[in-house]
mmCIF file of C-alpha atoms and ligand atoms in Angstrom:
data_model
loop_
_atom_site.group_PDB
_atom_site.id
_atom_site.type_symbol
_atom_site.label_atom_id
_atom_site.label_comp_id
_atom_site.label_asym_id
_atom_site.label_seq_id
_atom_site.Cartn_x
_atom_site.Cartn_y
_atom_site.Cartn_z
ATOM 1 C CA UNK W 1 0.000 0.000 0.000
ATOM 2 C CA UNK W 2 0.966 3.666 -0.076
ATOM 3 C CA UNK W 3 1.891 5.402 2.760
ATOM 4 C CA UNK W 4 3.411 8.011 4.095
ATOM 5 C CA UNK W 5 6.438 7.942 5.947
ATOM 6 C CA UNK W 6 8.142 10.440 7.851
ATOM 7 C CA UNK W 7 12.135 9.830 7.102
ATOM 8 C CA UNK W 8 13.917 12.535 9.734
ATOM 9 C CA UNK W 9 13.074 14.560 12.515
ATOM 10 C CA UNK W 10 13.655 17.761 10.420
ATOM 11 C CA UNK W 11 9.939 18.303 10.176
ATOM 12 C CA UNK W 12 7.229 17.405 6.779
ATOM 13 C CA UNK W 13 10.064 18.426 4.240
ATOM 14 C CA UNK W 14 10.656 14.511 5.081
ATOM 15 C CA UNK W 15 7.397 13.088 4.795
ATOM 16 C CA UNK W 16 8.207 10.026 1.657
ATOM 17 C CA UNK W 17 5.449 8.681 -0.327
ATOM 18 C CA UNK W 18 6.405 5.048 0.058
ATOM 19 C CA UNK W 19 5.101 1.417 -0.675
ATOM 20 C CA UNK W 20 5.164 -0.372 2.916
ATOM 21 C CA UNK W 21 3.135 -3.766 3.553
ATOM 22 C CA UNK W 22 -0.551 -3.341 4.932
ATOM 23 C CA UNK W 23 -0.496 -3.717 8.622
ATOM 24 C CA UNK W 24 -1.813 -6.727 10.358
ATOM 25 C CA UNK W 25 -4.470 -6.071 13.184
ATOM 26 C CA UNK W 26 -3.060 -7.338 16.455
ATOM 27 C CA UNK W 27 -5.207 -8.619 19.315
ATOM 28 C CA UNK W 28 -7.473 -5.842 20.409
ATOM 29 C CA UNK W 29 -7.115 -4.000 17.172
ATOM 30 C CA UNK W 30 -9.109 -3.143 14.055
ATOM 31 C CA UNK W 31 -7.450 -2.964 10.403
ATOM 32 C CA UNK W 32 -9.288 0.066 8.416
ATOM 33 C CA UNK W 33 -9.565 1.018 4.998
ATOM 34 C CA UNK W 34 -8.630 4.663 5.462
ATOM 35 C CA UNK W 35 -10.676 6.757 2.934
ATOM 36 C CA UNK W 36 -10.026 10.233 4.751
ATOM 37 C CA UNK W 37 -6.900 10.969 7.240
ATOM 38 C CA UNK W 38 -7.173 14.183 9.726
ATOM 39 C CA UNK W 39 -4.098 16.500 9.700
ATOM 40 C CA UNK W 40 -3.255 17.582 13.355
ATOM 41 C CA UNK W 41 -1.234 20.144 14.479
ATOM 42 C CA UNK W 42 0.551 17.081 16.516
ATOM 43 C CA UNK W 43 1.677 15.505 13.167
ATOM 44 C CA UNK W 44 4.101 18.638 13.214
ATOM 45 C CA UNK W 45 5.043 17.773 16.290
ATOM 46 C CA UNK W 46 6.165 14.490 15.769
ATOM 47 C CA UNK W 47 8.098 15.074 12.713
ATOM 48 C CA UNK W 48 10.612 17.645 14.561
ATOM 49 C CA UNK W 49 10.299 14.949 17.146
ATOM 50 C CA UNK W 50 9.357 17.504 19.955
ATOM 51 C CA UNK W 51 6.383 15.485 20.827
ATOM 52 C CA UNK W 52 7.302 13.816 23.953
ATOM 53 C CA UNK W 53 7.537 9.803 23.405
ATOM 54 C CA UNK W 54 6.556 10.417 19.804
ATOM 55 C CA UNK W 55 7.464 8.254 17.174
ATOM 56 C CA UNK W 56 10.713 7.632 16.018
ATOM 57 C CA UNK W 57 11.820 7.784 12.035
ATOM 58 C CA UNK W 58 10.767 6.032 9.749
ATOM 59 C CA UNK W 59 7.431 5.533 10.831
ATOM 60 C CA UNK W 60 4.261 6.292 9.038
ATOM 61 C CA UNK W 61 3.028 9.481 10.506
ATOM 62 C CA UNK W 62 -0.702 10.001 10.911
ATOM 63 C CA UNK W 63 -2.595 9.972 14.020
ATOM 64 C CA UNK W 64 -6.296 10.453 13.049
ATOM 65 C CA UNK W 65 -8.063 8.028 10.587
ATOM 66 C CA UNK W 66 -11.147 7.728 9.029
ATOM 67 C CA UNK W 67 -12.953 4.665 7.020
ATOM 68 C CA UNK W 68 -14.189 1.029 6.505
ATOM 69 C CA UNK W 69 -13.187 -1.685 9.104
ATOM 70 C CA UNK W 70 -12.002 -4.556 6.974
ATOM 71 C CA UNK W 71 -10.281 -6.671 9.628
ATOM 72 C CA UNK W 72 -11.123 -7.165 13.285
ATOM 73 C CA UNK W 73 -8.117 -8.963 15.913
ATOM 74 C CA UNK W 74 -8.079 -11.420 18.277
ATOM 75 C CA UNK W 75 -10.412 -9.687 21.276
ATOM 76 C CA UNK W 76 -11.399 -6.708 19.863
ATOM 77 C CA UNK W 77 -14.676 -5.526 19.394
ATOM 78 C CA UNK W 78 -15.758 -4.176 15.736
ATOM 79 C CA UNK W 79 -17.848 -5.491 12.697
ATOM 80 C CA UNK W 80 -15.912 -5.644 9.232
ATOM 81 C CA UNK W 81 -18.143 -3.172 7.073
ATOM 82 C CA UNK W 82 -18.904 -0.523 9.454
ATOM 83 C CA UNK W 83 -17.624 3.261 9.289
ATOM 84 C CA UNK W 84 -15.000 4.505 12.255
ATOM 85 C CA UNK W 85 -12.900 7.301 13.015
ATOM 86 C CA UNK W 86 -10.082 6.596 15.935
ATOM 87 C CA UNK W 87 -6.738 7.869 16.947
ATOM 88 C CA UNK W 88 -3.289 5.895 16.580
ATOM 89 C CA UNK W 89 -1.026 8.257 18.414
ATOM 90 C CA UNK W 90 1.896 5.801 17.637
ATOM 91 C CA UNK W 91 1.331 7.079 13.599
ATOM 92 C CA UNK W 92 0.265 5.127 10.665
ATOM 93 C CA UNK W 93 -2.799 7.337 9.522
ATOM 94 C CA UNK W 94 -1.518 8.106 6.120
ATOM 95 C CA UNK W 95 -1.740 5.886 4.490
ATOM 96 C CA UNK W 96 -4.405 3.388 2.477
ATOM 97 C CA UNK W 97 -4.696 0.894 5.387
ATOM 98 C CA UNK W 98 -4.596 1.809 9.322
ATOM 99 C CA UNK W 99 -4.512 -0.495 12.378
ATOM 100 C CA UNK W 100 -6.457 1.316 15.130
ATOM 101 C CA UNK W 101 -6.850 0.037 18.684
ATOM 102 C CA UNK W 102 -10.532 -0.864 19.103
ATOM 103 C CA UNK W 103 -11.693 0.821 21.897
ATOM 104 C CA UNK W 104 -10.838 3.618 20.577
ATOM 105 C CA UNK W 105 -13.062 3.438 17.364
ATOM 106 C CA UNK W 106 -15.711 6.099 17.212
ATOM 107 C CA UNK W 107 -18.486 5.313 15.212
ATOM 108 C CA UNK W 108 -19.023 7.837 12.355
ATOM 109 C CA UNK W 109 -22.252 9.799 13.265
ATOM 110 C CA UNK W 110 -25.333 8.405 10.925
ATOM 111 C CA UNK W 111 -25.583 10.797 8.006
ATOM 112 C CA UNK W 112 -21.928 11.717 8.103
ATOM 113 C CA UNK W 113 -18.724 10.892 5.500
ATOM 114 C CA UNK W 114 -15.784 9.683 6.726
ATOM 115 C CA UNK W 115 -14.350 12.996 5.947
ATOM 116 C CA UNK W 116 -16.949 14.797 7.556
ATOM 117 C CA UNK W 117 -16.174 13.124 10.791
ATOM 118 C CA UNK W 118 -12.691 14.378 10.989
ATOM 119 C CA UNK W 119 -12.036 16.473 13.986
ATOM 120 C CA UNK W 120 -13.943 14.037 16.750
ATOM 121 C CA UNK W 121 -11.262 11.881 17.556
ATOM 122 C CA UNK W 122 -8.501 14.912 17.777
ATOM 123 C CA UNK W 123 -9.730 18.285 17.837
ATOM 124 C CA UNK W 124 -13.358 18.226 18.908
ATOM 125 C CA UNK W 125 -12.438 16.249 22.098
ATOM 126 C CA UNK W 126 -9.343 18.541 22.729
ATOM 127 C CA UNK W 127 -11.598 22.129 22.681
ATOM 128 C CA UNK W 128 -14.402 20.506 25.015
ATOM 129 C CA UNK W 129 -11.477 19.110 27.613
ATOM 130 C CA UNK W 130 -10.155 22.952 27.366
ATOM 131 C CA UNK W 131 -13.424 24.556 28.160
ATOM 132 C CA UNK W 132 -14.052 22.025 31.089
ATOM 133 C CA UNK W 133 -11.123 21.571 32.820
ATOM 134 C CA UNK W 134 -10.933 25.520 32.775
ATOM 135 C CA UNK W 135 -14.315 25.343 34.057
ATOM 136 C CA UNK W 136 -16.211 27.488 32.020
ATOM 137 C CA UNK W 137 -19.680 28.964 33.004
ATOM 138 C CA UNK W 138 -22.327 31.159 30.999
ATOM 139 C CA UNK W 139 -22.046 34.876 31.115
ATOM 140 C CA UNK W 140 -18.011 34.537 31.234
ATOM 141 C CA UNK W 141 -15.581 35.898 28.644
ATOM 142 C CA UNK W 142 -13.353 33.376 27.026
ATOM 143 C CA UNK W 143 -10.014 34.142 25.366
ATOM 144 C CA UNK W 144 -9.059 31.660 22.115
ATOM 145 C CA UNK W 145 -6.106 31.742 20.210
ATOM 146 C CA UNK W 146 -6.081 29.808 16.902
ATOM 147 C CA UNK W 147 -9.473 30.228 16.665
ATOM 148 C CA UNK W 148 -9.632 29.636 12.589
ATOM 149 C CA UNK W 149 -8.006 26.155 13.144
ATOM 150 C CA UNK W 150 -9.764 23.198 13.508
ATOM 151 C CA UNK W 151 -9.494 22.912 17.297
ATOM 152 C CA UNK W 152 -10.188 26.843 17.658
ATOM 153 C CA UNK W 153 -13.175 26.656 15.698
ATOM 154 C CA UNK W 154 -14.607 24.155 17.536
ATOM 155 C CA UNK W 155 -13.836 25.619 21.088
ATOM 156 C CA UNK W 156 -15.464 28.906 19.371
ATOM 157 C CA UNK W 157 -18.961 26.958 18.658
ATOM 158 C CA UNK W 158 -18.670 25.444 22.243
ATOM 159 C CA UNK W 159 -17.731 28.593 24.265
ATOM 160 C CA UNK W 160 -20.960 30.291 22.435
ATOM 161 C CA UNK W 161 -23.108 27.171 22.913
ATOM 162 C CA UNK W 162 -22.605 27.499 26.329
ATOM 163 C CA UNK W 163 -23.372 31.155 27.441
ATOM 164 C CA UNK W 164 -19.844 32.936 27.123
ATOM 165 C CA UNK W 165 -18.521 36.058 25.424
ATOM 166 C CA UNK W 166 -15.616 34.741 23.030
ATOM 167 C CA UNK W 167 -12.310 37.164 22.281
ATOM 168 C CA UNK W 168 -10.753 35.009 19.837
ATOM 169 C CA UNK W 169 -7.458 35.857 17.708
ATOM 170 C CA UNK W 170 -6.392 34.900 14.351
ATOM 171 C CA UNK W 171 -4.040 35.816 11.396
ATOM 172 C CA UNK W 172 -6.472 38.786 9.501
ATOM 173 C CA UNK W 173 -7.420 36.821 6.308
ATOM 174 C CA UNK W 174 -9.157 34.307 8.839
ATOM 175 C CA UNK W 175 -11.451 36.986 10.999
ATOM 176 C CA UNK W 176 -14.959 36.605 8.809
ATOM 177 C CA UNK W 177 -14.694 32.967 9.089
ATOM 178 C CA UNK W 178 -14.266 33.271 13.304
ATOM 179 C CA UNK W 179 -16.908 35.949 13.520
ATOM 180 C CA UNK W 180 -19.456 33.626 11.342
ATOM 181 C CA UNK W 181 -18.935 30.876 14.223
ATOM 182 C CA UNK W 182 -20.307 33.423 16.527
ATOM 183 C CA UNK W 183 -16.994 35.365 17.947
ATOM 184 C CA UNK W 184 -18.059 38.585 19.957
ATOM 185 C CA UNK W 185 -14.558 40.059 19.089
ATOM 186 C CA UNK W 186 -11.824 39.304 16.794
ATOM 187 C CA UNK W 187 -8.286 40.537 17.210
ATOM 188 C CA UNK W 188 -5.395 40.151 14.730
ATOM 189 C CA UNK W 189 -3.103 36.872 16.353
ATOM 190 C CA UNK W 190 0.187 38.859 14.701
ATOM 191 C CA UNK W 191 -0.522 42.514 16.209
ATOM 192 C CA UNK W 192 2.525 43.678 18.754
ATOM 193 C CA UNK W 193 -0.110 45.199 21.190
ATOM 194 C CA UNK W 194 -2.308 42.374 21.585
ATOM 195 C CA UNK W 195 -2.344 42.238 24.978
ATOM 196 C CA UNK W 196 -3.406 46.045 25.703
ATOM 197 C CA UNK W 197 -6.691 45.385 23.189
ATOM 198 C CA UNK W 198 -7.654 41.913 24.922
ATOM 199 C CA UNK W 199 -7.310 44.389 28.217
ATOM 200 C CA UNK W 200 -9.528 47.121 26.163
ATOM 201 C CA UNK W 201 -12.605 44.797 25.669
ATOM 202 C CA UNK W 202 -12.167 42.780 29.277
ATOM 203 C CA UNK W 203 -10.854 43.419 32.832
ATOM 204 C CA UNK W 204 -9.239 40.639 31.843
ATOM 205 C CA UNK W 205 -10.854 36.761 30.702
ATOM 206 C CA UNK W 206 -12.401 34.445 32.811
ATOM 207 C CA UNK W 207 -10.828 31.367 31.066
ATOM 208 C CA UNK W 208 -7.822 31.445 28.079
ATOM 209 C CA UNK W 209 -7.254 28.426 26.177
ATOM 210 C CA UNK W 210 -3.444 29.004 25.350
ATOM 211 C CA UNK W 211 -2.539 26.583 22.332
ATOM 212 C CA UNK W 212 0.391 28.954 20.900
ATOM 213 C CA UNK W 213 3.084 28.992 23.577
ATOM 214 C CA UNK W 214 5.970 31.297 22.400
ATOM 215 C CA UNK W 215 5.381 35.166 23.217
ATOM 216 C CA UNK W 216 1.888 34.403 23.000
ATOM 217 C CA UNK W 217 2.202 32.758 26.622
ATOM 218 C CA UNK W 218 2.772 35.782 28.413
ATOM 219 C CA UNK W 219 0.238 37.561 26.583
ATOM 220 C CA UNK W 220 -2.688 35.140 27.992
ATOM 221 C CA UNK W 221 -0.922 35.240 31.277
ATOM 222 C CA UNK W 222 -1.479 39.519 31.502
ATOM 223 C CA UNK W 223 -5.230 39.062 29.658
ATOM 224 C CA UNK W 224 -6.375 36.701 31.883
ATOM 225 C CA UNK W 225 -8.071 37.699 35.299
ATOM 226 C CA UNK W 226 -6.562 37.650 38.471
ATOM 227 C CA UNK W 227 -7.255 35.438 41.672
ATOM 228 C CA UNK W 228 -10.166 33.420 39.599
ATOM 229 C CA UNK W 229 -8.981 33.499 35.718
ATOM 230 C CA UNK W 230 -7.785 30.001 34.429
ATOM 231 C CA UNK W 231 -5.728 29.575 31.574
ATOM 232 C CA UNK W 232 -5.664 25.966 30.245
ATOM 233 C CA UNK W 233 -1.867 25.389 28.259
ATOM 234 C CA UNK W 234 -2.699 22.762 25.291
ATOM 235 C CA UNK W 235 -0.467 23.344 22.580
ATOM 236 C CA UNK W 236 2.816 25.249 21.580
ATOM 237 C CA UNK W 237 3.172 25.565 17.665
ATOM 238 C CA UNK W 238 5.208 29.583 18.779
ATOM 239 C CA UNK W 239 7.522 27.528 21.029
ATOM 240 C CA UNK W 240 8.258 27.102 24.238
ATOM 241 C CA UNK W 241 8.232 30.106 27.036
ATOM 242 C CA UNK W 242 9.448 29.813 31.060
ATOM 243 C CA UNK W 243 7.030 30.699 33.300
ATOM 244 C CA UNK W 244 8.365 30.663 37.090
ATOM 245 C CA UNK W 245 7.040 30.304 40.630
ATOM 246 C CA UNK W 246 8.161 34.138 41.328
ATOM 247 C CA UNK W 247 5.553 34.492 38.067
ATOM 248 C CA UNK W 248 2.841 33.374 40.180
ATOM 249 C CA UNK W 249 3.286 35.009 43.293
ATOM 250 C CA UNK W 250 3.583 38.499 42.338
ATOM 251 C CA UNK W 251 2.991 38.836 38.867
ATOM 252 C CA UNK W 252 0.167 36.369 37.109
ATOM 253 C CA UNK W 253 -1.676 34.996 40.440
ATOM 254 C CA UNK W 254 -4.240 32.185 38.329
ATOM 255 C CA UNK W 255 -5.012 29.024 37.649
ATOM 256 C CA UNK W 256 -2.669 27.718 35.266
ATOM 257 C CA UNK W 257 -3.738 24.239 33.760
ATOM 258 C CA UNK W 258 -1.972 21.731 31.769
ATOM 259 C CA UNK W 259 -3.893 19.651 29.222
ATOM 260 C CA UNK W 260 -2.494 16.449 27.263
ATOM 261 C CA UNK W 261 -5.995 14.362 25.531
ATOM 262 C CA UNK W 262 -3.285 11.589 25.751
ATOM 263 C CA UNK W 263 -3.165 11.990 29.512
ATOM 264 C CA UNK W 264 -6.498 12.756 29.892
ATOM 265 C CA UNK W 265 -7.729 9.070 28.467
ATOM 266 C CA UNK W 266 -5.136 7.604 30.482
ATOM 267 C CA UNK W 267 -5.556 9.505 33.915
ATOM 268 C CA UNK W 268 -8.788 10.265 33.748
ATOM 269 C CA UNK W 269 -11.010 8.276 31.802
ATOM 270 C CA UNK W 270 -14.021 8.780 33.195
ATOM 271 C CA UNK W 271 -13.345 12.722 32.719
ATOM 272 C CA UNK W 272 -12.333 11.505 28.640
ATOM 273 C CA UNK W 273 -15.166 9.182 28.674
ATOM 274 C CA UNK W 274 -17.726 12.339 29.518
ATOM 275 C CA UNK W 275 -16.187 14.054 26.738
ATOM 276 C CA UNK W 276 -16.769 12.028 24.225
ATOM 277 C CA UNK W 277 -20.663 11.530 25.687
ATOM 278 C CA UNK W 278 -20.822 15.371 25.693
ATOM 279 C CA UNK W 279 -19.683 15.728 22.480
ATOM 280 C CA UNK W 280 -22.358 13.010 20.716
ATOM 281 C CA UNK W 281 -25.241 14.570 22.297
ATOM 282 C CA UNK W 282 -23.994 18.441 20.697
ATOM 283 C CA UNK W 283 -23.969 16.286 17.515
ATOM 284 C CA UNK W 284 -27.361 14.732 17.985
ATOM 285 C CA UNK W 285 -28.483 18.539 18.918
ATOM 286 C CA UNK W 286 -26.763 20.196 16.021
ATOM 287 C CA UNK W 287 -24.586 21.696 17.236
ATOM 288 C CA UNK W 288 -21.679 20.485 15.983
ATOM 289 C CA UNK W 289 -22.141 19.738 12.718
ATOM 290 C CA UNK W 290 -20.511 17.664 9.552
ATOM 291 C CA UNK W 291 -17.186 18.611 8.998
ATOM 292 C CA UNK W 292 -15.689 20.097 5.739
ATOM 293 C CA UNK W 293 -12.399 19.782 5.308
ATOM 294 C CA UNK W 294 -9.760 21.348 2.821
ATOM 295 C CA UNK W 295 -9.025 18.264 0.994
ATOM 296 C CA UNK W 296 -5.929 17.087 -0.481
ATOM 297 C CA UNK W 297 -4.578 13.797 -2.059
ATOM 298 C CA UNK W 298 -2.099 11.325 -0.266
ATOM 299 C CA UNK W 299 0.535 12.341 -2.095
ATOM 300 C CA UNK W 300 0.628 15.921 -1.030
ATOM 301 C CA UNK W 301 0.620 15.528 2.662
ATOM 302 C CA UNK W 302 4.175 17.030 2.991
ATOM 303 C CA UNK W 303 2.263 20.360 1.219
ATOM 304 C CA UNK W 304 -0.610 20.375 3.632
ATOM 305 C CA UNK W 305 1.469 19.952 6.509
ATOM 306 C CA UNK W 306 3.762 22.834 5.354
ATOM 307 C CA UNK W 307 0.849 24.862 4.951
ATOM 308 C CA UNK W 308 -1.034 24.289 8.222
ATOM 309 C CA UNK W 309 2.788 24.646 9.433
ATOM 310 C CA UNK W 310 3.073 28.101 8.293
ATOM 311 C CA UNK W 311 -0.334 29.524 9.337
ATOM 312 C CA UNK W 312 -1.867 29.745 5.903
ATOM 313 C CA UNK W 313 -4.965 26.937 6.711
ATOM 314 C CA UNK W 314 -8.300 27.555 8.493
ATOM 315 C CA UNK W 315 -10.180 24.827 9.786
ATOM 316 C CA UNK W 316 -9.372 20.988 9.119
ATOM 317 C CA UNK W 317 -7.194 19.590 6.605
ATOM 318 C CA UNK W 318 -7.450 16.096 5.372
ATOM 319 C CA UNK W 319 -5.593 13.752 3.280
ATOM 320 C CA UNK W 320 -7.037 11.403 1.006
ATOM 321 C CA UNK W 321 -5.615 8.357 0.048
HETATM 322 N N1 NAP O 401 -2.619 18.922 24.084
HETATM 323 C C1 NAP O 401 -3.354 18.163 23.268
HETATM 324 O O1 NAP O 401 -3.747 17.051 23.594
HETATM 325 C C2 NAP O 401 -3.731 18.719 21.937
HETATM 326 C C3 NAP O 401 -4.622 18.023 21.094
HETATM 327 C C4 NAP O 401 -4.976 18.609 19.878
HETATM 328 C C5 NAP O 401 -4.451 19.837 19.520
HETATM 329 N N2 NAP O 401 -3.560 20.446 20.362
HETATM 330 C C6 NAP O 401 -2.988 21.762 20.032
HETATM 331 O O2 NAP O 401 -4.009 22.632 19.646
HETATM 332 C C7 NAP O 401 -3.491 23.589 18.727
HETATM 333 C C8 NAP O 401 -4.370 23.618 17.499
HETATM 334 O O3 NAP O 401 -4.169 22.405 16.776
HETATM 335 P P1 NAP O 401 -4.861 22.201 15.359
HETATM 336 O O4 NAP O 401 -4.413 20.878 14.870
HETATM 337 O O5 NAP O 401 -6.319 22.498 15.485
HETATM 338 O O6 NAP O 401 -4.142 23.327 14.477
HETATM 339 P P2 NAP O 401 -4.776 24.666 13.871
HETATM 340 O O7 NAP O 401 -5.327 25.499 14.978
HETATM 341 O O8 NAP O 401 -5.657 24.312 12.734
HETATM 342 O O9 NAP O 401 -3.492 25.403 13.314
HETATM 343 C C9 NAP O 401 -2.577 26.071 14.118
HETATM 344 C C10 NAP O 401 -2.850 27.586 14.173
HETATM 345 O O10 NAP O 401 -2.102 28.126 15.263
HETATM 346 C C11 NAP O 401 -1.885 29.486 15.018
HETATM 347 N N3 NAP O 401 -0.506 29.900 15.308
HETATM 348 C C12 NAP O 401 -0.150 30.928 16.076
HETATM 349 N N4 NAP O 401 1.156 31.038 16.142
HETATM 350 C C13 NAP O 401 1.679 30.069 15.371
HETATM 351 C C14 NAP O 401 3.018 29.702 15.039
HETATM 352 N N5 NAP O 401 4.082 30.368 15.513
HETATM 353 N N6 NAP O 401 3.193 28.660 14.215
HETATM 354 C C15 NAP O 401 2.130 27.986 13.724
HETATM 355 N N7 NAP O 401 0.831 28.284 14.037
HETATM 356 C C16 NAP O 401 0.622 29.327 14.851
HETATM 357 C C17 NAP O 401 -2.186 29.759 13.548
HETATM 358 O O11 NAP O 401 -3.405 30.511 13.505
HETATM 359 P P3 NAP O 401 -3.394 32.106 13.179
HETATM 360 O O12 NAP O 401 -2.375 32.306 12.081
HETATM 361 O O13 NAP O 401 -4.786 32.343 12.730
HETATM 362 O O14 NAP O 401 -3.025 32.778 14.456
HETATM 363 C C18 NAP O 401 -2.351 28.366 12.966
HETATM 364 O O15 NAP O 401 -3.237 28.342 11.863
HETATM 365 C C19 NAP O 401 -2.044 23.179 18.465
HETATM 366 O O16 NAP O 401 -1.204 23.914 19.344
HETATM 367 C C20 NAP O 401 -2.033 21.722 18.853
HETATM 368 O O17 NAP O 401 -0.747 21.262 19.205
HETATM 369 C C21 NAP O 401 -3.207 19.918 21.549
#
């Protein structure tokens, strides 16, 4: 089959198109046809190799698939002909045929593509474990970075759905698209003053969801409320930044919240599993709705990772095989 495999750790430059044998489904695992593949920030990640415990090259890079189950392993549960989407954090997503570990197979909602599904077993989890571990409650103002992405968006929808005043920030070209989701204001991601208009429109938010890192870091640390504010750290595509006890004491006194979805189905899966119950009764209520990606072939998976790489995307990417 064709897949594709990430060769270094000096990011998607490396990403081979490559004929590699289909995988075999081990015991507890189901083998799927992939017919869409969900581009994630993490697959980034993974191929600079500064995702912790990532995979090591070559491996076939991929961690969100979407399509037919055509084999089912020793123990697992799943019928051969029915539609799933499930994460493989280990990689192996791009390509024609995935191995996915059963349980965590997501049925595709009724109604839905494959491709329209993309986003529930990465992103649409990841913005709903944001918004609750940072507690949020209606008639609070929310502060979202990223908000044109694909996990953005979603926490955009949510943070509306439930009640709250959204401040989100994006790259320019991206503001109509966050201010059709519902966004009360929408600042420029790339402005130098960004943290003086946050502080115009809020005495500072409630709740930040802080998925940039870099600079950006110390921007949701001044724009978020004192004593009460949470900021929930989830990503850093802008890099690392130090923050330090001293920080907390005198300078940025909140709740400062770390959040891995890895961690979170390991640690706490009761907290995952009420996720993921959430998040198929908003689908059953509308609202979130069907998916629709930016769509490119296999092949050009290095491309769309370069371009979600240097912020010229909005919303999901996918790759079809
Ligand atoms: N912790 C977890 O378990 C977990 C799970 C899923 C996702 N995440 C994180 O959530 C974030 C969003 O992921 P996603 O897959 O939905 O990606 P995405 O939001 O679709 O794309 C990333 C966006 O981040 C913004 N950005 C700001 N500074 C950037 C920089 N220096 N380099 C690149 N992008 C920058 C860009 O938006 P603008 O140009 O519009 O500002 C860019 O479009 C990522 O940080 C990802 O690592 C974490």
């Amino acid at each position: 089959m064709q897949a594709l495999v990430q060769t270094s750790l000096d990011g998607p430059r490396d990403l081979k198109l490559t004929d590699v044998p289909v995988p075999r489904p081990g015991p507890g695992e189901l083998l799927v046809r992939v017919t869409a593949a969900g581009v994630n920030y993490v697959d980034i990640s993974q191929s600079y190799g500064t995702f912790a415990g990532g995979p090591q090259p070559p491996y076939v890079a991929g961690i969100e698939a979407a399509g037919e189950v055509v084999a089912v392993g020793e123990d697992a549960t799943g019928t051969v002909g029915t539609h799933v989407i499930g994460a493989t954090i280990g990689g192996g997503a791009f390509a024609e045929y995935c191995v996915i570990p059963a349980v965590a197979a997501i049925p595709i909602p009724p109604g839905w593509d494959d491709e329209q599904a993309l986003g529930l077993a990465v992103s649409w989890p990841t913005a709903l474990a944001a918004l609750r571990l940072g507690a949020l409650t209606a008639g609070e103002t929310v502060l979202i970075h990223a908000a044109a992405g694909s996990t953005g968006q979603t926490a955009v929808k949510l943070a509306k759905h439930y009640g709250a005043t959204v401040i989100a920030t994006a790259s320019p070209e991206k503001h109509e698209t966050v201010r059709r989701l519902g966004a009360d204001h929408v600042l420029d991601s790339r402005s130098p003053n960004l943290t003086t208009e946050i502080l115009a429109l809020t005495n500072g938010a409630d709740l930040t969801l802080e998925s940039v890192g870099g600079p950006t870091l110390e921007t949701s640390l001044a724009a978020t409320k004192r004593v009460t504010g949470r900021v929930v750290v989830f990503g850093l595509p802008a890099g690392t930044a130090p923050i330090t006890n001293w920080d907390l004491v005198y300078k940025h006194q909140l709740h400062l919240i770390g959040l891995n979805l890895g961690a979170l189905i390991r640690f706490a899966p009761q907290t995952f599993g009420e996720v993921m119950h959430d998040l198929f009764d908003l689908i059953a209520t509308g609202v979130l709705t069907p998916t629709t990606p930016t769509t490119y072939d296999l092949s050009e998976g290095p491309k769309a990772l370069l371009d979600l790489e240097s912020r010229a995307t909005v919303g999901k990417l996918a790759l079809l095989p």
